[in-house]
Short mmCIF file of C-alpha atoms in Angstrom, two decimals:
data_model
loop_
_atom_site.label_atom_id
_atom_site.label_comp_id
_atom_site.label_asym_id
_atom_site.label_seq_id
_atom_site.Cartn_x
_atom_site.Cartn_y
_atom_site.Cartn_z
CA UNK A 16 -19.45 14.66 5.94
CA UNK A 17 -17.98 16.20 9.17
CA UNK A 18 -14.42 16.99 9.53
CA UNK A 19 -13.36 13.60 11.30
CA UNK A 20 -10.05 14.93 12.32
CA UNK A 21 -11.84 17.61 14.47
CA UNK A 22 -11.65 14.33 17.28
CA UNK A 23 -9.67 14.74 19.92
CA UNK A 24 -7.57 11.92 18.91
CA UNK A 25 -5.85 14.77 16.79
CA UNK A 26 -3.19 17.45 16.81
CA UNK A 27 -3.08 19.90 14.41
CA UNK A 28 0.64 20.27 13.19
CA UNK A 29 1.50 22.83 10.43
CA UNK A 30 5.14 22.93 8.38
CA UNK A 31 7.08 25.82 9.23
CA UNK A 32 8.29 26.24 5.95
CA UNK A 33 5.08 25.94 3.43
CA UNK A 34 2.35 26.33 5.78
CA UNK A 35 0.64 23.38 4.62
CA UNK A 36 -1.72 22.18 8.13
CA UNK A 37 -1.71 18.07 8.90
CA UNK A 38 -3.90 16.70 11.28
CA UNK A 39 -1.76 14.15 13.62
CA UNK A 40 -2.89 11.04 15.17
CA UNK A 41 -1.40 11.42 18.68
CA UNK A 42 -3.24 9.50 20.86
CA UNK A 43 -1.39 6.33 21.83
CA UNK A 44 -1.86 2.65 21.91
CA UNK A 45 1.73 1.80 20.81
CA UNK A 46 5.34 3.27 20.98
CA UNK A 47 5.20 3.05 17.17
CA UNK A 48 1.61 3.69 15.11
CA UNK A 49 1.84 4.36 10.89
CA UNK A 50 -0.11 3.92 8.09
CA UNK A 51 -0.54 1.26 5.84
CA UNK A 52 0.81 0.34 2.76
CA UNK A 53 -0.29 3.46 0.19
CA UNK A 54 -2.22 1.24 -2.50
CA UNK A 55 -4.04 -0.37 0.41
CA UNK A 56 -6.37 2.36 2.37
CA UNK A 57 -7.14 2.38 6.42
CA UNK A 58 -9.92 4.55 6.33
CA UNK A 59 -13.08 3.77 5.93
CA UNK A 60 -15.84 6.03 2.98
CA UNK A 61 -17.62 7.76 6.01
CA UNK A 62 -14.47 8.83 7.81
CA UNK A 63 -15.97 7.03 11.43
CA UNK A 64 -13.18 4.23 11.41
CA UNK A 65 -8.73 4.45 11.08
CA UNK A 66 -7.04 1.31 11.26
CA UNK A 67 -3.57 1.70 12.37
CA UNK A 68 -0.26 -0.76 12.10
CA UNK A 69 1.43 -0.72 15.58
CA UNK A 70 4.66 -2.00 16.89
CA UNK A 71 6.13 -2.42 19.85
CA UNK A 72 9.88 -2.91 19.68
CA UNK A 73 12.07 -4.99 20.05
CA UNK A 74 9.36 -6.70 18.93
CA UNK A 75 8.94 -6.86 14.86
CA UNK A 76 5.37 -8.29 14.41
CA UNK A 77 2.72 -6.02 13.69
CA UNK A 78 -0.15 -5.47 15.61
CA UNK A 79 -3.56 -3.35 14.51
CA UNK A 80 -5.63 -0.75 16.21
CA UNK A 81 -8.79 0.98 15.28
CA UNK A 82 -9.86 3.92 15.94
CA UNK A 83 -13.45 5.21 16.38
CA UNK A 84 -13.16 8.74 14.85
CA UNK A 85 -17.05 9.61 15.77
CA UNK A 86 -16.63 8.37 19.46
CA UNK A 87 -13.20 9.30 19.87
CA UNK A 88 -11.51 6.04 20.77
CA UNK A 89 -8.60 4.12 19.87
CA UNK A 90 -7.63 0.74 20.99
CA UNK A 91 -5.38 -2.16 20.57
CA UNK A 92 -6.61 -5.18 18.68
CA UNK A 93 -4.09 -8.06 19.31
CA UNK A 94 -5.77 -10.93 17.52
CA UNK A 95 -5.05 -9.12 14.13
CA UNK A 96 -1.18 -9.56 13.19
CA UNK A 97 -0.92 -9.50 10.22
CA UNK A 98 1.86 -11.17 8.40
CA UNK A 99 1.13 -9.01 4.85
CA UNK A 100 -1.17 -5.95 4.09
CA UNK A 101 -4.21 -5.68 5.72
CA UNK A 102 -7.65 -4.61 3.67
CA UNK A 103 -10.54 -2.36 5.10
CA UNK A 104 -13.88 -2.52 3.70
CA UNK A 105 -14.29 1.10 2.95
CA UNK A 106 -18.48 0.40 3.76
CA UNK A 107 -18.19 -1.68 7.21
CA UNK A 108 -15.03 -0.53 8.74
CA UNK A 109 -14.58 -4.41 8.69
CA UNK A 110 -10.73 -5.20 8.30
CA UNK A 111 -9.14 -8.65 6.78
CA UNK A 112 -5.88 -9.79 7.49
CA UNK A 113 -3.64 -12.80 6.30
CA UNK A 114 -1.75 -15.00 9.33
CA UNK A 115 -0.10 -18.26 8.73
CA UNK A 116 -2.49 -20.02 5.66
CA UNK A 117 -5.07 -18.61 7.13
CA UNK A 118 -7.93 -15.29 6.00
CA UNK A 119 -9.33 -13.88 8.73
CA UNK A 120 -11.92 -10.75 9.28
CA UNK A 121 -13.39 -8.65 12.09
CA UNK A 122 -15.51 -5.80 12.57
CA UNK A 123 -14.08 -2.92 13.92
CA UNK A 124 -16.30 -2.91 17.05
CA UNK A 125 -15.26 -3.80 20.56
CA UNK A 126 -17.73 -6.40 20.76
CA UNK A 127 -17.04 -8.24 17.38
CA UNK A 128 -14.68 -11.10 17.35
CA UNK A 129 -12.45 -12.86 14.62
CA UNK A 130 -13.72 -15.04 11.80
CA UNK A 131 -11.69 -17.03 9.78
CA UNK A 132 -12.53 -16.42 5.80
CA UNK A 133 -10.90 -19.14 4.33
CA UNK A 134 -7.54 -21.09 4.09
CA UNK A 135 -4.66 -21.71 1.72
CA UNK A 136 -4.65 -25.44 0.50
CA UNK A 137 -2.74 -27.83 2.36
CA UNK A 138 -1.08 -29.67 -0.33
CA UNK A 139 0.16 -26.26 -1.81
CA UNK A 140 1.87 -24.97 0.78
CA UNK A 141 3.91 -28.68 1.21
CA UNK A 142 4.62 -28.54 4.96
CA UNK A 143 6.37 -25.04 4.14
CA UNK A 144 5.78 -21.82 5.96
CA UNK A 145 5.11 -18.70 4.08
CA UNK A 146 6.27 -15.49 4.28
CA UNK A 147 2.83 -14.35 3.23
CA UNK A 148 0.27 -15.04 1.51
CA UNK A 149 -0.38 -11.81 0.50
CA UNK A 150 1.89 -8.52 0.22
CA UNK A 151 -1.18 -6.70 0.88
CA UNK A 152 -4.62 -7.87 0.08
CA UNK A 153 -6.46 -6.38 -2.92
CA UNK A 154 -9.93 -6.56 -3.73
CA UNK A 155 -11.59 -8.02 -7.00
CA UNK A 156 -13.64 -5.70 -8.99
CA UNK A 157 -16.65 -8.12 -8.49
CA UNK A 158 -15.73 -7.53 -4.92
CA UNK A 159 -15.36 -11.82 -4.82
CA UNK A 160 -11.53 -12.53 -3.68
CA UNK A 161 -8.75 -11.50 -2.67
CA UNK A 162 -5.15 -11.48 -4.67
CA UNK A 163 -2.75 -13.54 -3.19
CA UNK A 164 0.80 -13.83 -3.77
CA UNK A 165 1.84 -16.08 -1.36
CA UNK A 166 5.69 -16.50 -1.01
CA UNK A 167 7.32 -19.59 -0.13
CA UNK A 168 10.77 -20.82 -0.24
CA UNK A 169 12.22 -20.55 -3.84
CA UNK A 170 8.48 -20.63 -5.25
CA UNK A 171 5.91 -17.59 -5.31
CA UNK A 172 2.24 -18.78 -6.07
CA UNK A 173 -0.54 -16.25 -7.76
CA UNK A 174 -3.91 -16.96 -7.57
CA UNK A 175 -7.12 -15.75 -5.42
CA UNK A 176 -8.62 -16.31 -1.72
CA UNK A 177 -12.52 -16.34 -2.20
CA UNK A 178 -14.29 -14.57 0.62
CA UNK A 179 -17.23 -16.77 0.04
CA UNK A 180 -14.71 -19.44 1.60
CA UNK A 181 -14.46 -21.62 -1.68
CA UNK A 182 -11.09 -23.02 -2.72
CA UNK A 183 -7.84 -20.53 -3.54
CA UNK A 184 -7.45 -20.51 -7.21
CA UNK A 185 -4.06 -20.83 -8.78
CA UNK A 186 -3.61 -18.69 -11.21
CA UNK A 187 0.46 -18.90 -12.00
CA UNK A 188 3.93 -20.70 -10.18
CA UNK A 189 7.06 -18.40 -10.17
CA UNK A 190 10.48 -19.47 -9.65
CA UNK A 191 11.17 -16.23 -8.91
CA UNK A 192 9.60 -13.13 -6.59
CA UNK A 193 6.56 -11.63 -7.99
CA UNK A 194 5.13 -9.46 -5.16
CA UNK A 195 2.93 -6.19 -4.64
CA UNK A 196 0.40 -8.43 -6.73
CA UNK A 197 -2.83 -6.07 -7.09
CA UNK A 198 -6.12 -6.91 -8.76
CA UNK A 199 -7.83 -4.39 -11.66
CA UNK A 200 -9.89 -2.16 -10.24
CA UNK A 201 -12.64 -2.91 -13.41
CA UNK A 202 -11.77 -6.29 -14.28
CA UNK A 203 -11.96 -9.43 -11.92
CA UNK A 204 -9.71 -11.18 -14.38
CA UNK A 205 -6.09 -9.26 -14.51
CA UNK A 206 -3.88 -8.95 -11.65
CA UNK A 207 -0.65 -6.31 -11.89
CA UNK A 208 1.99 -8.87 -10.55
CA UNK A 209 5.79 -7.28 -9.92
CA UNK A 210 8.83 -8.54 -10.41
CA UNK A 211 11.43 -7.79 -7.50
CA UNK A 212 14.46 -7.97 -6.16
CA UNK A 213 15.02 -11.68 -3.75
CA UNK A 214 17.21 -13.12 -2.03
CA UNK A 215 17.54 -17.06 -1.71
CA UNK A 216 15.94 -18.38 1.81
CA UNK A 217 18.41 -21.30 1.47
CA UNK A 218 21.56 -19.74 0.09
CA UNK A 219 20.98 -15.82 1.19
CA UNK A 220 22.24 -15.44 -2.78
CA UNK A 221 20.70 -12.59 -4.87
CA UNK A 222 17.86 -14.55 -7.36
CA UNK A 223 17.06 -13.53 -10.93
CA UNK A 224 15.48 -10.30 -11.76
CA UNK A 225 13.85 -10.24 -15.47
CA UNK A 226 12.00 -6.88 -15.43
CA UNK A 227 9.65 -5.50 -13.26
CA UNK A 228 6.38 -4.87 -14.79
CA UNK A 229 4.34 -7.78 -15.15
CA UNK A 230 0.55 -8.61 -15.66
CA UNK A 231 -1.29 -11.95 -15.02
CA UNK A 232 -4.47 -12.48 -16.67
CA UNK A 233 -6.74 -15.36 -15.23
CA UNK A 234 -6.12 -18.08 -17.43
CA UNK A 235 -2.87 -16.72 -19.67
CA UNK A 236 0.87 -16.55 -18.47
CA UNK A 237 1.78 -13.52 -17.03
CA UNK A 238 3.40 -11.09 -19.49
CA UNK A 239 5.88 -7.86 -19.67
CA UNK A 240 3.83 -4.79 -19.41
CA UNK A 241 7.64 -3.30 -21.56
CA UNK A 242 8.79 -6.10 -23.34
CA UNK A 243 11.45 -3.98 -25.49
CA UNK A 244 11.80 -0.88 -23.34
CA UNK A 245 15.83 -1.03 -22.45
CA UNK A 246 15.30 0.53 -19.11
CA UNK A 247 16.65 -1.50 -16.52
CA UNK A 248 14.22 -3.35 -13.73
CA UNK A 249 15.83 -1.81 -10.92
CA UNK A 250 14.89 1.59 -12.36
CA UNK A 251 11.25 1.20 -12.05
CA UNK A 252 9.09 0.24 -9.03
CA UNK A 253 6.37 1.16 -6.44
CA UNK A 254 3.20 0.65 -8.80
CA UNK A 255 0.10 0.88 -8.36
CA UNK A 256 -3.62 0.60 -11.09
CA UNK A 257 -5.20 3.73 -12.49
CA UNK A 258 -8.61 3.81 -11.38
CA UNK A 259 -9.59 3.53 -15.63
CA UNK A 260 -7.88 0.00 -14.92
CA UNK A 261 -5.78 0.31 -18.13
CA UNK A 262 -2.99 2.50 -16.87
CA UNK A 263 -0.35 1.52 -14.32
CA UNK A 264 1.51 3.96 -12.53
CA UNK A 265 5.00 3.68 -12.05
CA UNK A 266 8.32 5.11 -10.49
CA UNK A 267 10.96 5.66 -12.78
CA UNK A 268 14.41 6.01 -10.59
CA UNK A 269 16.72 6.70 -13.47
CA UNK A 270 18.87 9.68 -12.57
CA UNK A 271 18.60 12.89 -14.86
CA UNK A 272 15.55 14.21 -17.01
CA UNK A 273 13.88 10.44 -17.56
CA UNK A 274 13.22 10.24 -13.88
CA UNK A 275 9.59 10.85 -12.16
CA UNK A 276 6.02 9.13 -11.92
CA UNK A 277 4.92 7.68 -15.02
CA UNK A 278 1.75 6.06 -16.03
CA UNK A 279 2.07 3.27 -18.92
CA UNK A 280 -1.13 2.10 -21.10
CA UNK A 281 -1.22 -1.68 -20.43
CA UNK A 282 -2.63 -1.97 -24.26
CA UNK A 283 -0.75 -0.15 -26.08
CA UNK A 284 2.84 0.29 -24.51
CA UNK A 285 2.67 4.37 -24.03
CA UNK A 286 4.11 5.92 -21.31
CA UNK A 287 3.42 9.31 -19.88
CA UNK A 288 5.52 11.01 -17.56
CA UNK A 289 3.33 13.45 -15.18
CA UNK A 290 5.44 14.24 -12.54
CA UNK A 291 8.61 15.07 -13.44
CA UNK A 292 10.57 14.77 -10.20
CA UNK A 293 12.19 12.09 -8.25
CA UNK A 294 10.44 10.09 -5.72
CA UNK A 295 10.68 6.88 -3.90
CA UNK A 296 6.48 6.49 -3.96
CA UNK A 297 3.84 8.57 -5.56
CA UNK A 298 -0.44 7.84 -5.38
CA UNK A 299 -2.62 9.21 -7.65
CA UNK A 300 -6.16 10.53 -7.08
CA UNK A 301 -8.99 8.76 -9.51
CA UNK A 302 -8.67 11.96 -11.63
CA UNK A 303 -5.16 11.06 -12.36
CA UNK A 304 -4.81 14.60 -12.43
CA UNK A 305 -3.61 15.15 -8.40
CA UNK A 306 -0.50 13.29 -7.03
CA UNK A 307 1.33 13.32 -3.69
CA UNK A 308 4.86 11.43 -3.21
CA UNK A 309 7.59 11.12 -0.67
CA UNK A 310 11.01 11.84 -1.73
CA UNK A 311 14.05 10.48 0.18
CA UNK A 312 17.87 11.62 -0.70
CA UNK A 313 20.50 8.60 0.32
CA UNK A 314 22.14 7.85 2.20
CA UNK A 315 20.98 10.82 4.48
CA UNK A 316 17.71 10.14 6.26
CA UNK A 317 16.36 12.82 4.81
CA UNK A 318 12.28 12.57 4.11
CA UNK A 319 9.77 14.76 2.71
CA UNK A 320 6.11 14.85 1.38
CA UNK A 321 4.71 16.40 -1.14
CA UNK A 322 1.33 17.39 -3.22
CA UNK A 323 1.56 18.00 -7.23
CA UNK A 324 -1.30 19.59 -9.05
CA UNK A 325 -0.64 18.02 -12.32
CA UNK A 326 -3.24 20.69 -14.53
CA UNK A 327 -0.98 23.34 -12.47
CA UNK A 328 2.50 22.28 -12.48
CA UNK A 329 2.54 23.44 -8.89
CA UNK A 330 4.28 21.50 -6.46
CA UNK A 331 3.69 21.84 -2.56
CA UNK A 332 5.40 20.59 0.29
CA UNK A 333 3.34 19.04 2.89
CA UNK A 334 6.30 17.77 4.72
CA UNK A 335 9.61 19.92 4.24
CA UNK A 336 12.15 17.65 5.85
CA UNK A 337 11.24 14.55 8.26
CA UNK A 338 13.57 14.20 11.03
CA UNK A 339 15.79 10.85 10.93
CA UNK A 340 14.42 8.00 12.26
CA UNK A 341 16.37 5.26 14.08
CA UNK A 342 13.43 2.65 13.69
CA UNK A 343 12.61 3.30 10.11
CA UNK A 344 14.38 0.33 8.13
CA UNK A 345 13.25 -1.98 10.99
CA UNK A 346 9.75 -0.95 10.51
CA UNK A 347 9.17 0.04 6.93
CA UNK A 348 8.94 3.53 8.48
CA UNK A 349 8.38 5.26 4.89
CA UNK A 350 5.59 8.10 4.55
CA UNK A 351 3.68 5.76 2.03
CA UNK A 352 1.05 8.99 1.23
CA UNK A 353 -2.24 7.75 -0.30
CA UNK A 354 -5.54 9.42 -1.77
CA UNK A 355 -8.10 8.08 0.77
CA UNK A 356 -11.76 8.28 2.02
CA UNK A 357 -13.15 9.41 -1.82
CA UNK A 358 -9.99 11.19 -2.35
CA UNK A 359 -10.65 13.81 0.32
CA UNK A 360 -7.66 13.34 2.51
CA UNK A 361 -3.93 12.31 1.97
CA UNK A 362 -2.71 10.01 4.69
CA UNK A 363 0.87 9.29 5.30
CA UNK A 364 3.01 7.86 8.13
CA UNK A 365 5.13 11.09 10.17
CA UNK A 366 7.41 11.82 12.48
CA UNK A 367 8.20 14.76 13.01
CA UNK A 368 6.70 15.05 16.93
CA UNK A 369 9.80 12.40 17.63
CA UNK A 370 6.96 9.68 18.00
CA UNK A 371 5.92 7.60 14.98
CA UNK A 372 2.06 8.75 14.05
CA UNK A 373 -0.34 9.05 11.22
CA UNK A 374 -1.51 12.12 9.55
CA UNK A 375 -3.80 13.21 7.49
CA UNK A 376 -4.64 16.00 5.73
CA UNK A 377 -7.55 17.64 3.70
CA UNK A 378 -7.08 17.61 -0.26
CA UNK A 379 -9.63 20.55 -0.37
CA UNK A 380 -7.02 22.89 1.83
CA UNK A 381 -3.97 21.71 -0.88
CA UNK A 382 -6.00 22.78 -4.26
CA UNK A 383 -5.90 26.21 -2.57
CA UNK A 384 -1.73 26.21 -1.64
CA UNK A 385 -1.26 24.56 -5.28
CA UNK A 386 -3.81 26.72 -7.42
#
């Protein structure tokens, strides 16, 4: 496959301290362009099409763009807001988005319009609104549905969104928020279902907090990946499946020696700690064996990326310091880095040109700095 970043669309940047090259999205639709969510990727297998989350502030709803790497395009598409996570098909460039109760899907073509996939059940949703229905959509293994955690007012509901267009499936009710939900990437029948931090829509009061790893099998009640492990909930977070689909991957926050990315056997209980260093998220390669992570240190605004060559022990900076960002809590403005297009690039949100762009870089150029 052709370098895609070799497009015009692109502006090779390189970090003055390691060396390490990115490949910058700096063509402009939008005042503000980033990734998405780094469990969810934008780019599709052949490297042809980037979807892109834009903003436009004041404005706080996000609007997509896609960009035709082979014929060197990029262009708004303002019928896709999404109100959670979009998905790509990694085959089709096709991209599906949540709005309202609503699934919807188009093609990443100028000529393809909007179809609606299928819609959350009236007499669920109870004349209420939701937040989402999804935090960001996840496919099934059998590549059937969706996973939907769709959040309502004091009640979270976990189930699936057919594409076929047949009734949502309820799976589990929640008095309390369960988010980030993810579905196994072997079986069609477990779903990796967080517990996190809320706040009351009615009361704006801090809600109950049990712990935060949690799996749902179709069927069963969800249960505590750590039932007896006295770490707190707040210590752990940003997770995301292995690609075995028995290990989740976790963020441990605690301060000291315990911190770092962990990965914890869903069976058995075991945790392994493979990067030994603080982070705020990490992604994993399907290997398990390559890692990249962004690192903040609070309460400065003070961002960086980096790649970790777990057989090595090497750790290299593809990002030495971000510059603060005045938009960043408004917009999620995080680096998010992800393993994408068959694990051959890292994409992650930047800023470091003063605008807010996308970058990528090659994971081929990184084995070499971290050898």
């Amino acid at each position: 496959m052709p370098h895609p970043f070799n497009s015009r669309l692109f502006t090779p940047w390189r970090d003055p301290v390691s060396g390490v090259e990115s490949f910058i999205l700096t063509t402009r639709v939008a005042p503000v362009q980033q990734s998405f969510y780094y469990v969810t990727p934008s780019l599709t297998a052949n490297g042809r099409y980037l979807w892109v989350r834009c903003a436009f502030p004041p404005g706080r709803h996000h609007i997509l763009a896609v960009a035709d790497l082979e014929a060197g395009t990029l262009r708004l598409v303002p019928e896709a807001q999404p109100d959670g996570g979009p998905h790509v098909d990694p085959r089709t460039g096709d991209v599906y988005w949540t709005c309202g109760l609503e699934l919807w899907r188009r093609g990443p073509r100028e000529a393809d319009r909007p179809e609606r996939v299928n819609v959350f059940p009236a007499e669920l949703a109870a004349r209420r609104k939701p937040q989402y229905l999804a935090s960001h959509l996840t496919l099934s293994a059998d590549g059937k549905a969706f996973a939907a955690d769709a959040r309502f007012p004091r009640e979270w509901l976990i189930g699936e969104l057919p594409l076929d267009g047949s009734p949502f499936r309820l799976w589990q009710r929640f008095d309390r928020c369960h988010n980030h939900a993810q579905f196994n990437p072997v079986d069609p029948n477990l779903i990796l279902i967080p517990q996190d931090h809320w706040w009351d829509e009615v009361s704006g009061e801090g809600g109950i907090t049990d712990d935060r790893l949690w799996i749902v099998r179709r069927g069963e009640a969800a249960r505590q990946i750590l039932p007896d492990d006295p770490l707190p909930s707040a210590n752990r977070g940003h997770e995301w499946w292995d690609a075995d689909g028995r290990h989740v991957w976790f963020l441990d926050y605690t301060e000291g020696p315990g911190q770092g990315t962990k990965k914890v056997d869903i069976h058995t209980g075991k945790v392994e700690t493979v990067w030994p260093h603080g982070h705020s998220h990490s992604h994993c390669d399907r290997t398990g064996r390559l890692l990249v992570g962004d690192i903040v240190s609070w309460p400065a605004d003070a961002w960086q990326v980096a790649f970790y060559n777990a057989d090595t022990g090497r750790e290299t900076a593809i990002v030495t310091q971000l510059p603060p960002c005045a938009m960043r809590s408004t917009y999620h403005i995080h680096p998010h880095p992800q393993f994408c297009c068959g694990d051959r690039y890292i994409c992650y949100t930047t800023n470091v040109l003063g605008t807010v762009d996308i970058a990528f870089v090659p994971v081929d150029r990184l084995l070499v700095e971290a050898s």
